Each structure stands twice: as C-alpha cells, then as structure tokens.
PDB file of C-alpha atoms in Angstrom:
ATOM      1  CA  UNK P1309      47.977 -27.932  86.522  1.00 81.00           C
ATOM      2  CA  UNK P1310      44.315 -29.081  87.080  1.00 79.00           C
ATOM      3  CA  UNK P1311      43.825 -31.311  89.539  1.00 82.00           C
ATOM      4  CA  UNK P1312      47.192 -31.751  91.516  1.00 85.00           C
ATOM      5  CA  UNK P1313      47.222 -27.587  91.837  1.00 87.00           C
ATOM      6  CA  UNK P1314      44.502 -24.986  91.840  1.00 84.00           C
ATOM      7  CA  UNK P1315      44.651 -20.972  91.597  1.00 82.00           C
ATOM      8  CA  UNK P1316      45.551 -19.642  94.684  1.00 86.00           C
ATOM      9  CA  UNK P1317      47.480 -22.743  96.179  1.00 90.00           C
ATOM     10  CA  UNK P1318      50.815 -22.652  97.656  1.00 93.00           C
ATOM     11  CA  UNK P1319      53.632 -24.452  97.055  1.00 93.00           C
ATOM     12  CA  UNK P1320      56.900 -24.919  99.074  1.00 92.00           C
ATOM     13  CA  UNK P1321      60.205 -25.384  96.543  1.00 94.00           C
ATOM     14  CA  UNK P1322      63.458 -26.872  97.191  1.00 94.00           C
ATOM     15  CA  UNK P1323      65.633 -25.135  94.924  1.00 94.00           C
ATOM     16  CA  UNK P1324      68.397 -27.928  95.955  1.00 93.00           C
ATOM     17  CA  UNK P1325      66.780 -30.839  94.841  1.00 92.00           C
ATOM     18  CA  UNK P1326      68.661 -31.083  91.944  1.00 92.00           C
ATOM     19  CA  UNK P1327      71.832 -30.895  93.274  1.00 90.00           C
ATOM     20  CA  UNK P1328      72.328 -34.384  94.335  1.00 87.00           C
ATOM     21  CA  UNK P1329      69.997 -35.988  92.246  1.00 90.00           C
ATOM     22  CA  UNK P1330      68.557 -35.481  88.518  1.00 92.00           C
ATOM     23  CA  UNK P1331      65.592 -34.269  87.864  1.00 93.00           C
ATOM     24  CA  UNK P1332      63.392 -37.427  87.027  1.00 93.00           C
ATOM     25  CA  UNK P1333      59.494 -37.822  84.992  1.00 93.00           C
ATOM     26  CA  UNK P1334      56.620 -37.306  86.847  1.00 93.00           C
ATOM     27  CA  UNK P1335      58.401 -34.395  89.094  1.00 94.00           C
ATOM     28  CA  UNK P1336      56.385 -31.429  90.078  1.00 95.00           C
ATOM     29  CA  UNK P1337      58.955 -28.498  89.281  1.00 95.00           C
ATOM     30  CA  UNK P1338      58.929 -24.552  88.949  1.00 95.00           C
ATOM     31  CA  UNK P1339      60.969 -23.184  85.753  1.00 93.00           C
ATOM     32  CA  UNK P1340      61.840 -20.083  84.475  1.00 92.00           C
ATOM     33  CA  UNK P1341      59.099 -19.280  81.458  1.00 87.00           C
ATOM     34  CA  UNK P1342      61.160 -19.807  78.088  1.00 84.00           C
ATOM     35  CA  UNK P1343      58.884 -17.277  76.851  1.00 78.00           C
ATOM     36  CA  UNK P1344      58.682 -14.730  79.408  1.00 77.00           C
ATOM     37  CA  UNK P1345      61.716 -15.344  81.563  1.00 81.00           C
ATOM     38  CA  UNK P1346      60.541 -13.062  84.546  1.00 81.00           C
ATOM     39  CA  UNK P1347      57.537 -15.107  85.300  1.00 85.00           C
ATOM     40  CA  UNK P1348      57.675 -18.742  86.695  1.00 91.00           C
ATOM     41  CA  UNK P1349      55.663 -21.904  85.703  1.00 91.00           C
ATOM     42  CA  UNK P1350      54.743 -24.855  87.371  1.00 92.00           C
ATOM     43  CA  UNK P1351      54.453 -28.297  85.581  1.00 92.00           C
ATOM     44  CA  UNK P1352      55.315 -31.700  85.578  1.00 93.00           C
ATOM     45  CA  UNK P1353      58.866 -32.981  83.518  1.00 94.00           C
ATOM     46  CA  UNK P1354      57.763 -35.421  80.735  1.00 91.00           C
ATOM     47  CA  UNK P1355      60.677 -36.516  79.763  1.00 91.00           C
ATOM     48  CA  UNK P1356      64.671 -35.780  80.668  1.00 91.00           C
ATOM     49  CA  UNK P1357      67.566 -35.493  78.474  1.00 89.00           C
ATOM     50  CA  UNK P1358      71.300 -35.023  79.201  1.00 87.00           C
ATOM     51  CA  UNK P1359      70.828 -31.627  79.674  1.00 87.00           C
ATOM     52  CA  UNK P1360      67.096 -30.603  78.521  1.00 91.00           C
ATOM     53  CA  UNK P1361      63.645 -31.482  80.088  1.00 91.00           C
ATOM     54  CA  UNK P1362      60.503 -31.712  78.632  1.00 90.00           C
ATOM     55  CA  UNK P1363      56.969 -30.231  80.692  1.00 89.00           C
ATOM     56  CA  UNK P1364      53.553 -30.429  80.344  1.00 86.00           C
ATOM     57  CA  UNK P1365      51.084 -29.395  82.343  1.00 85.00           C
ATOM     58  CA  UNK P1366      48.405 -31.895  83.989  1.00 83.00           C
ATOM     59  CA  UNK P1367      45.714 -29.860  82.539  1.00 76.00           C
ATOM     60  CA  UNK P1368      46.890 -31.515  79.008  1.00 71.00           C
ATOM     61  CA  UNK P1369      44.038 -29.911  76.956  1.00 67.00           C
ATOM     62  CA  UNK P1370      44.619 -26.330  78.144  1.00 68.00           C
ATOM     63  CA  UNK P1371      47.830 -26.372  78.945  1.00 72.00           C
ATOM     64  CA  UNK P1372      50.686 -24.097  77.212  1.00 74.00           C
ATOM     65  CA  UNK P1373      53.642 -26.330  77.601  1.00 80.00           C
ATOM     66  CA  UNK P1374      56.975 -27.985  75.803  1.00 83.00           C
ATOM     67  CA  UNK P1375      54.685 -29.002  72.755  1.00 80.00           C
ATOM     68  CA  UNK P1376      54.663 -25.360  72.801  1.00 77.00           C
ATOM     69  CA  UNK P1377      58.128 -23.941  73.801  1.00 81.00           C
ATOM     70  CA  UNK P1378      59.936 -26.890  73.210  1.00 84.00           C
ATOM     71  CA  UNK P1379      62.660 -28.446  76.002  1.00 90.00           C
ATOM     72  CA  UNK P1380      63.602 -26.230  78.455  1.00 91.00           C
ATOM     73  CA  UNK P1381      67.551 -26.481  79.575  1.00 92.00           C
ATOM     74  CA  UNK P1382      68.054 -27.552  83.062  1.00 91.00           C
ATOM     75  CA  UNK P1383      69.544 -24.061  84.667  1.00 91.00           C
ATOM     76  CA  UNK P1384      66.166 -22.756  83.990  1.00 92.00           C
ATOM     77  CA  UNK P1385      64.640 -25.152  86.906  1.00 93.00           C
ATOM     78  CA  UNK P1386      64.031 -23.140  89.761  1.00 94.00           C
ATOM     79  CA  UNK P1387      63.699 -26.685  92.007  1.00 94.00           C
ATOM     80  CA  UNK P1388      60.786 -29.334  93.060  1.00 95.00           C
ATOM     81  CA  UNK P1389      57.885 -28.820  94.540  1.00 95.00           C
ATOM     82  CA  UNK P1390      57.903 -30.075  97.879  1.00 92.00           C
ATOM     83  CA  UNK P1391      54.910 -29.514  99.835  1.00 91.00           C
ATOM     84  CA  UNK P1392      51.804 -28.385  98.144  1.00 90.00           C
ATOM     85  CA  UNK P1393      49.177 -26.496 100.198  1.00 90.00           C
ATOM     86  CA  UNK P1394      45.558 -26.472  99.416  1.00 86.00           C
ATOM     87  CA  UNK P1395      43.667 -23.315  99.267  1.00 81.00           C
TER      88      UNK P1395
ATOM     89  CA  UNK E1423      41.177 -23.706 104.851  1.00 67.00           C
ATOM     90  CA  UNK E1424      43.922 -25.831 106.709  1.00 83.00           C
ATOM     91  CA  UNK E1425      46.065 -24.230 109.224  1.00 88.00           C
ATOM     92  CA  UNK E1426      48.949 -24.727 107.400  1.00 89.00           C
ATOM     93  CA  UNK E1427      47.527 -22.498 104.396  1.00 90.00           C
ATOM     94  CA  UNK E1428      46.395 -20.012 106.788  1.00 90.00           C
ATOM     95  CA  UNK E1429      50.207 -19.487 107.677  1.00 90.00           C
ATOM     96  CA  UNK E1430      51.685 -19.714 104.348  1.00 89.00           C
ATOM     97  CA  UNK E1431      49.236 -16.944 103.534  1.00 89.00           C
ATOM     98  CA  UNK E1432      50.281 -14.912 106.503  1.00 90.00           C
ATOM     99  CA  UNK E1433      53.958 -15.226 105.225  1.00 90.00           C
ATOM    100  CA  UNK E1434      53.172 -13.742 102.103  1.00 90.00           C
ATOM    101  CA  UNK E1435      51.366 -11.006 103.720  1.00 90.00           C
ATOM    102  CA  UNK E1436      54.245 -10.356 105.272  1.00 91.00           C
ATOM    103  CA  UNK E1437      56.877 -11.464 102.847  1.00 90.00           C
ATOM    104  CA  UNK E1438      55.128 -11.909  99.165  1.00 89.00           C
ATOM    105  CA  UNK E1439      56.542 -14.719  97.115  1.00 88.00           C
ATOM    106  CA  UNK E1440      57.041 -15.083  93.364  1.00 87.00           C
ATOM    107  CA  UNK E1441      53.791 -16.578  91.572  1.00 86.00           C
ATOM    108  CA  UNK E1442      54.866 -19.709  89.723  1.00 85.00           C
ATOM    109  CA  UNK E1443      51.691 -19.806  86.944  1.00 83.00           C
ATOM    110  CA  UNK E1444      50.330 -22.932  86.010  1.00 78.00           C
ATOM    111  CA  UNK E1445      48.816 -20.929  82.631  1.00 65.00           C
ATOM    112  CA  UNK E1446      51.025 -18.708  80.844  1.00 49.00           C
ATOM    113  CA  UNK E1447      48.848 -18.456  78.022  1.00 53.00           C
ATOM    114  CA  UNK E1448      45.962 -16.025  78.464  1.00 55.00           C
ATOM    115  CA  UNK E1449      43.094 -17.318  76.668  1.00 59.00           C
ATOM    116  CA  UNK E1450      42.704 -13.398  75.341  1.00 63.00           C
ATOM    117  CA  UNK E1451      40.423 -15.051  71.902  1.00 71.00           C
ATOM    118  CA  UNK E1452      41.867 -12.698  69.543  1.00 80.00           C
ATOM    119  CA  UNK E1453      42.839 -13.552  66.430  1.00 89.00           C
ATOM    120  CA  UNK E1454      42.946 -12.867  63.017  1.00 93.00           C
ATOM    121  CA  UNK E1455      44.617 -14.260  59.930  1.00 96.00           C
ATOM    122  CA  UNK E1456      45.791 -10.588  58.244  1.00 96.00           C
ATOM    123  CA  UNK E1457      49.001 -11.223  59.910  1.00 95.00           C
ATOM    124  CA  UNK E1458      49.737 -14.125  58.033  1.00 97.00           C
ATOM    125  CA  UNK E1459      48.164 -12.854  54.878  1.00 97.00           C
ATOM    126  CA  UNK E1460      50.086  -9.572  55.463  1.00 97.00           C
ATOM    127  CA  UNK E1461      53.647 -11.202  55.969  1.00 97.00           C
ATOM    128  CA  UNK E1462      52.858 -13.451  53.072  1.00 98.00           C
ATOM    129  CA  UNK E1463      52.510  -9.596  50.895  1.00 98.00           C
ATOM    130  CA  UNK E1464      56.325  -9.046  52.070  1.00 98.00           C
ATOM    131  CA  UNK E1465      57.650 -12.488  51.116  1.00 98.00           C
ATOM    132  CA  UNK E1466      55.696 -11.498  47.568  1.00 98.00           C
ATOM    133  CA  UNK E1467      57.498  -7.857  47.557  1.00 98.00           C
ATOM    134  CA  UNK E1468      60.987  -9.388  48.662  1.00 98.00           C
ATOM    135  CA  UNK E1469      61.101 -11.846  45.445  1.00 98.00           C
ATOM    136  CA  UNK E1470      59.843  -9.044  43.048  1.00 97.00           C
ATOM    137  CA  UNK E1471      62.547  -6.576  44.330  1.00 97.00           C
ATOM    138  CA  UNK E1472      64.856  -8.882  44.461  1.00 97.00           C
ATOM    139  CA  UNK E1473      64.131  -9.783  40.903  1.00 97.00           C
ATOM    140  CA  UNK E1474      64.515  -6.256  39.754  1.00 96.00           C
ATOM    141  CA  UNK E1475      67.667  -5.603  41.477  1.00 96.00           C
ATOM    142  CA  UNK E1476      70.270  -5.423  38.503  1.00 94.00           C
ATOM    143  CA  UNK E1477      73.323  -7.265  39.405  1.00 94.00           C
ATOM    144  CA  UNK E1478      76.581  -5.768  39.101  1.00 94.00           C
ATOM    145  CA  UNK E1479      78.280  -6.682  35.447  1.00 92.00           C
ATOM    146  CA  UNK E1480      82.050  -7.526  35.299  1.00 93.00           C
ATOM    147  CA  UNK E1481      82.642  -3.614  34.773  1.00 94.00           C
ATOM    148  CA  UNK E1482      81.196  -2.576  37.945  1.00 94.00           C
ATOM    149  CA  UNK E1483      82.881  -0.364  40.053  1.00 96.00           C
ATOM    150  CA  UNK E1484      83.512  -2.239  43.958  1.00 96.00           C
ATOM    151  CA  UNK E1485      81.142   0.810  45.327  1.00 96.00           C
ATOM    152  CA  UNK E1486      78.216  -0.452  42.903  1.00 95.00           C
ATOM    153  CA  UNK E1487      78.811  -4.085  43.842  1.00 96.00           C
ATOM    154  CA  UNK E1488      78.580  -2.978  47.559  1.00 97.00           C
ATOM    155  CA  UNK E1489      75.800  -1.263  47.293  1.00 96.00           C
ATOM    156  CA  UNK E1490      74.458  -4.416  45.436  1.00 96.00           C
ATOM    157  CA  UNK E1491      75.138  -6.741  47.990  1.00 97.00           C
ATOM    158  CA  UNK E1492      73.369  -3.950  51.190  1.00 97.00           C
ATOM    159  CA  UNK E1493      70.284  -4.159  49.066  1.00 97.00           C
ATOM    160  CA  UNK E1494      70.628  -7.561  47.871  1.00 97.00           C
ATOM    161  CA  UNK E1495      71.171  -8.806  51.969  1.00 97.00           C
ATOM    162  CA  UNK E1496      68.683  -6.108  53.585  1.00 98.00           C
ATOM    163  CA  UNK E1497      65.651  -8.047  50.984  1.00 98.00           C
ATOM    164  CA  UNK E1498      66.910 -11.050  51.972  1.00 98.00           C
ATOM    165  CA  UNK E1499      66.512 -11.004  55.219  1.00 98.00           C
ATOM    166  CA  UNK E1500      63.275  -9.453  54.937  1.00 97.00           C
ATOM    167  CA  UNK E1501      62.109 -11.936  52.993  1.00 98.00           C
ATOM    168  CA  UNK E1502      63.439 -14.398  55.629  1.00 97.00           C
ATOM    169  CA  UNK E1503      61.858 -12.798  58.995  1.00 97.00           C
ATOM    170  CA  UNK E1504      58.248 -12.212  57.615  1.00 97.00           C
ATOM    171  CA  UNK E1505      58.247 -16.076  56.124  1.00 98.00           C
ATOM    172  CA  UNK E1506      59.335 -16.592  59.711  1.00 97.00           C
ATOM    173  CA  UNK E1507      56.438 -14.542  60.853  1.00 96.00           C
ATOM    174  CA  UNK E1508      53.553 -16.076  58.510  1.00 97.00           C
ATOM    175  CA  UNK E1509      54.629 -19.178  59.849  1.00 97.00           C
ATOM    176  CA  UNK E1510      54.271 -18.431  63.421  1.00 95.00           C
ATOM    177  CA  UNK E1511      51.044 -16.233  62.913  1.00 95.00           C
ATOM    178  CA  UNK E1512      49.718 -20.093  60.902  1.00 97.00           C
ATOM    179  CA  UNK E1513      50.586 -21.707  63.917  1.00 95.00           C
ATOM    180  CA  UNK E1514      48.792 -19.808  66.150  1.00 91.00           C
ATOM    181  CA  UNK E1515      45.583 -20.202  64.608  1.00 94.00           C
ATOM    182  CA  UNK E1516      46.037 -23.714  63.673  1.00 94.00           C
ATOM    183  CA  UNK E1517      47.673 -24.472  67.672  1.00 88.00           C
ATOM    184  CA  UNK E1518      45.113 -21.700  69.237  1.00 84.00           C
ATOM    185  CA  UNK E1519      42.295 -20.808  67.391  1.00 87.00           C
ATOM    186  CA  UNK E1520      40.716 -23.798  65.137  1.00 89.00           C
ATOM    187  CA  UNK E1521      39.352 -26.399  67.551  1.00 82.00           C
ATOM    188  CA  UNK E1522      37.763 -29.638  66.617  1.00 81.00           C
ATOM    189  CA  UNK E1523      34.364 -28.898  65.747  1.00 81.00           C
ATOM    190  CA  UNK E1524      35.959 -26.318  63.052  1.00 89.00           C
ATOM    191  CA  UNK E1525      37.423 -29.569  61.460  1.00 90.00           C
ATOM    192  CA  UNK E1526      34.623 -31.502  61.022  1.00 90.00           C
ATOM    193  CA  UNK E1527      32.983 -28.513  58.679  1.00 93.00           C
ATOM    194  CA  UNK E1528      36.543 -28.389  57.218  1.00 95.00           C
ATOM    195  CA  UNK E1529      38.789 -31.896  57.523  1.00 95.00           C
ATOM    196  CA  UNK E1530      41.038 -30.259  54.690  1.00 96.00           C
ATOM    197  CA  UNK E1531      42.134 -28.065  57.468  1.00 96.00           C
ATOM    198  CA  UNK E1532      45.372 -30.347  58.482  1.00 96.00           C
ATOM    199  CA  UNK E1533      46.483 -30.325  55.135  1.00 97.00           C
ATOM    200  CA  UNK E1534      46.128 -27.035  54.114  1.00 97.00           C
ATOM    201  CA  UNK E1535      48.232 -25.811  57.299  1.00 97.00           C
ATOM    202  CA  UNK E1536      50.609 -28.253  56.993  1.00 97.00           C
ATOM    203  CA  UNK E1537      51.105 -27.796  53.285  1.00 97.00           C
ATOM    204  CA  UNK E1538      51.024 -23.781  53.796  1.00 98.00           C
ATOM    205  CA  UNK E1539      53.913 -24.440  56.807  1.00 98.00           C
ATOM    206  CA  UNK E1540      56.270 -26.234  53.998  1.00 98.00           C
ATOM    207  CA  UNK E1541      55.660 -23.951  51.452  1.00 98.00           C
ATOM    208  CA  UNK E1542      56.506 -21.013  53.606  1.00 98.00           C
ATOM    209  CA  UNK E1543      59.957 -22.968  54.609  1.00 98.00           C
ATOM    210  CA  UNK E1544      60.617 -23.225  50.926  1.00 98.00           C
ATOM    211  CA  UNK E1545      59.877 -19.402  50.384  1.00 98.00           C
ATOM    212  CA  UNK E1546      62.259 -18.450  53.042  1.00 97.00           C
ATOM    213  CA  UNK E1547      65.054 -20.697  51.935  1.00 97.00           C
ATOM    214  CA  UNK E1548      65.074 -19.625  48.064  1.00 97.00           C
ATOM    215  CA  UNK E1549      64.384 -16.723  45.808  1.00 97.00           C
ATOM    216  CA  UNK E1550      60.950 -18.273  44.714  1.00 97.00           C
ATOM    217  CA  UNK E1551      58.473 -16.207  43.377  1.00 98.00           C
ATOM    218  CA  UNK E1552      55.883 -19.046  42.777  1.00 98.00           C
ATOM    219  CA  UNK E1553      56.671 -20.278  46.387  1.00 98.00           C
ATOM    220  CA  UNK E1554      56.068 -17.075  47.640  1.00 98.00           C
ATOM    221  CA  UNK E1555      52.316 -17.044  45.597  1.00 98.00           C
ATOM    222  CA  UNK E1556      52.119 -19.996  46.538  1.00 98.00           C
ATOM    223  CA  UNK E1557      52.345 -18.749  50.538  1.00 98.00           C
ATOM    224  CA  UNK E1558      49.785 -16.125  49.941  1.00 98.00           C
ATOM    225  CA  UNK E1559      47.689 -18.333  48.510  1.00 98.00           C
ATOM    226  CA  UNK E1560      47.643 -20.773  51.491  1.00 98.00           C
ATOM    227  CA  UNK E1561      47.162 -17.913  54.150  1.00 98.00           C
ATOM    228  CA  UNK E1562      44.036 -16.654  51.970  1.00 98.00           C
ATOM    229  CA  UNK E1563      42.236 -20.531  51.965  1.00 97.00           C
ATOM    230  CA  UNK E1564      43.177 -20.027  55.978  1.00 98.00           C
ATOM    231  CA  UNK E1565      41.912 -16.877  56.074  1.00 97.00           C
ATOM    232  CA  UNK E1566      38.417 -17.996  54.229  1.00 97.00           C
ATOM    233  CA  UNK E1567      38.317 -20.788  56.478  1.00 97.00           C
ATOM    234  CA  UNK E1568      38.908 -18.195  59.685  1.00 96.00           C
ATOM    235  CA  UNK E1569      36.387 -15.950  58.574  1.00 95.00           C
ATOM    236  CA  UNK E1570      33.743 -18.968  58.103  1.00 94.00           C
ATOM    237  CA  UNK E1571      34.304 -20.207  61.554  1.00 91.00           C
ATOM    238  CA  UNK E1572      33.298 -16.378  62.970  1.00 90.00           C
ATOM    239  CA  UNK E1573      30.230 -16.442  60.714  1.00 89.00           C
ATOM    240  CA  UNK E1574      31.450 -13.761  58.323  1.00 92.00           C
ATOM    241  CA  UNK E1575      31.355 -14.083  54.237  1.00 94.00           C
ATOM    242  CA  UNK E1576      34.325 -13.597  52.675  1.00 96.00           C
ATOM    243  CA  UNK E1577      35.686 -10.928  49.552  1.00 96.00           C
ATOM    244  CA  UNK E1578      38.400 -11.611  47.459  1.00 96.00           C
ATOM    245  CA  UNK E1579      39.695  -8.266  46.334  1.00 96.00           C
ATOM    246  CA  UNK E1580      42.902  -6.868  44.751  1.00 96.00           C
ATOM    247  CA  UNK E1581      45.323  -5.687  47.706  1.00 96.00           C
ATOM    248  CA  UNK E1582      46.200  -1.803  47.885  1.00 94.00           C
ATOM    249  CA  UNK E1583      49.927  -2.507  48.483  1.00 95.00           C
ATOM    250  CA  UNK E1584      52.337  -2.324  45.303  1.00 96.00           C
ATOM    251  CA  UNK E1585      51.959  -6.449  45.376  1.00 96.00           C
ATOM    252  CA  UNK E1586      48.608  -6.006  43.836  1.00 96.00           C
ATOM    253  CA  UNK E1587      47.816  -9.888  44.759  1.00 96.00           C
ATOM    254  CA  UNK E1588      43.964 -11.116  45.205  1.00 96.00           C
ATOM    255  CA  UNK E1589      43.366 -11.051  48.959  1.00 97.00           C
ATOM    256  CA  UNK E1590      40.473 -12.435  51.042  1.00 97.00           C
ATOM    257  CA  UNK E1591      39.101  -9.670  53.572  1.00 96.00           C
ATOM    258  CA  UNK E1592      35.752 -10.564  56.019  1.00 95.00           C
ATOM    259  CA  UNK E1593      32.609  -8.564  54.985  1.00 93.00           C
ATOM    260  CA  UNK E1594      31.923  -6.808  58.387  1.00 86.00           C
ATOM    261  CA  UNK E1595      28.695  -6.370  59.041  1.00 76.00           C
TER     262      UNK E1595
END
C-alpha cells in the first residue's frame, strides 16, 4: 500500500462505517484475505457492486489484489480506515 | 516518531492487535513449470483410461454398469481437477514469474499462455485426447521458455510415467 501506508504503521478501523453508509471507491478498508481468511489486508476499493467490491493495492505493480482474487463480498470488510499513524 | 504512534505502540504492547498486511503474497521466487507439465501427464492418462474403459453392452449386469460408471466418474474428475491445476500452475508463472524483459527475448509468450489456458479449458470439458496433447505440449514450450529465462538448456526426453509423452526437463548443471 506504498505510499499512503508503510510496514510497521498503524491504523485505527471503524468497523461501523458501513453501517450507515456504502462502502464507496477510493476507501481505505481492511478485509478478510479471500485466500487466507485468518489474515487481514489492507487496500483501497476500486470499484463497488450491489454486493461485491473490487481492491487493489496502491502499490499497483507489486500488489496481490482483486486482479488476483477476484471481488471480494461485502461481509468480508472488516471496516475503514480511519486514522492512519505514521511509524 | 509522533506521540500519537508512540501510544498506539504502547497499546499493542499491552493489548496486541491483528496485523492487517498490505502484501499477502510473499515474493518466495520459486517456481518451476513441472507442475504444469506434470498435471498435463494426468489429463494425458485420464483420456487414455478413459478410452480403454469398456462400456457396459445391453447384456450387462446393473453391478457391471455400476462399477462402469465409479470408474468412468472417479477419471473424470481426475481429469477435471489436474486441467484445473495446469491451469493455475500456467498462471502463476505467466502472473508471477515471467516479467517484461522475459518478453522481449520471447513476445510469443502472450500467445502461447493464452492459447495453452484455452486448450486446457477444452481438455477439461471433453474426452479429448488431442486436446489433452495438445496441453502437454503447451506446458513443455512454457517450460523451454522457463528454463531459458534461468539460463539452463533444455532436454526433451521420453517421460518415465506409463504416458510415455516427450517432456522437456532443465540440464542442471
């Protein structure tokens, strides 16, 4: 997620910021892996469907993303990152 | 270091919080194309014993046509999860491994995945011997191609597996 987050920064999430609102493009957001559901990703929603969302990672060229994994549905969001804290 | 990092660090000290990764691929750099060559070797094996598989006459007994259809399904879906399988392992390189300056020594590169990604759809979907040649085939020019990239001539050499099929293997050094 080159250059908006680096190794070893924090992040503050609001898991509720999806409940009044939908989740919209350019979001910061932490989701469930599709491909290793115990672990957690951070990346920025591409695009939004009815029920789906599409991430990539800023880091476009070295990013493992939804041109990988494909959409991810939206009960896998964990929430939005709200504050960001640099290391 | 800002303050405020200072105490989100001290929290998890205290309290540790999930790691959200921003990479959840590790760039580990190993690959090989046997995988894909090797799956290709089952797809071959399916269609042959499928092929040989004598299919119950109008005389046969309900027991004969069962055991017919358990060996006639358990090929099948062999067949079907290791086309599955060379496909993935053809991604992979072609997603992870090749990068750019591999494709200006070989521009057919594109094609050659591409074409090997539909034939191995078409080898899954039917009983196809020749698509199923034509599979291995595609994952041996990927394999030459592989094997250039790492600096290592190639062999082609008959397979010990009952399929028998030219294969290309690296010379090691």
């Amino acid at each position: 997620m080159r250059p908006t987050l680096a190794p070893g920064d924090y992040v503050v999430v609001n898991r509720w910021a999806y409940r009044f609102r939908r989740p919209a493009a350019g979001d910061v957001v932490v989701v469930r892996n599709p491909e290793a559901p115990e672990r957690f990703l951070v990346k920025r929603i591409f695009d939004v469907t009815r029920s789906r969302i599409e991430v990539v990672g800023d880091n476009e060229g070295r990013s493992r993303d939804s041109r990988t994994f494909g959409p991810i549905p939206l009960e896998k969001v964990v929430g939005k990152v709200w504050i960001r804290l640099r290391r | 270091m800002s303050l405020l990092y200072s105490l989100a660090r001290l929290l998890d000290r205290i309290s540790p919080a999930p790691i959200a990764y921003a990479h959840c691929d590790i760039p580990c750099g190993i690959y090989d194309p046997h995988h894909s060559q090797l799956a290709a070797h089952t797809v071959v094996r399916m269609n042959d014993l499928i092929n040989q598989l004598e299919k119950p006459g109008a005389s046969a007994t309900p027991e004969q046509r069962q055991e017919y259809t358990n060996k006639l399904a358990r090929y099948l879906a062999t067949k079907e999860q290791h086309a599955e399988l060379a496909k993935n392992e053809i991604r992979i390189l072609w997603g992870d491994y090749f990068k750019p300056e591999h494709l200006k020594t070989f521009p057919e590169l594109h094609d050659l995945v591409w074409k090997a990604l539909k034939t191995a759809s078409k080898a899954r979907q039917e009983i196809n011997l020749q698509a199923a040649e034509d599979l291995l085939k595609a994952t041996n020019d990927i394999a030459s191609i592989f094997w250039k990239t790492k600096g290592f001539e190639t062999t082609t050499a008959k397979a010990p597996y009952p399929t028998e099929r030219q294969t290309v293997y690296p010379k090691y050094k």
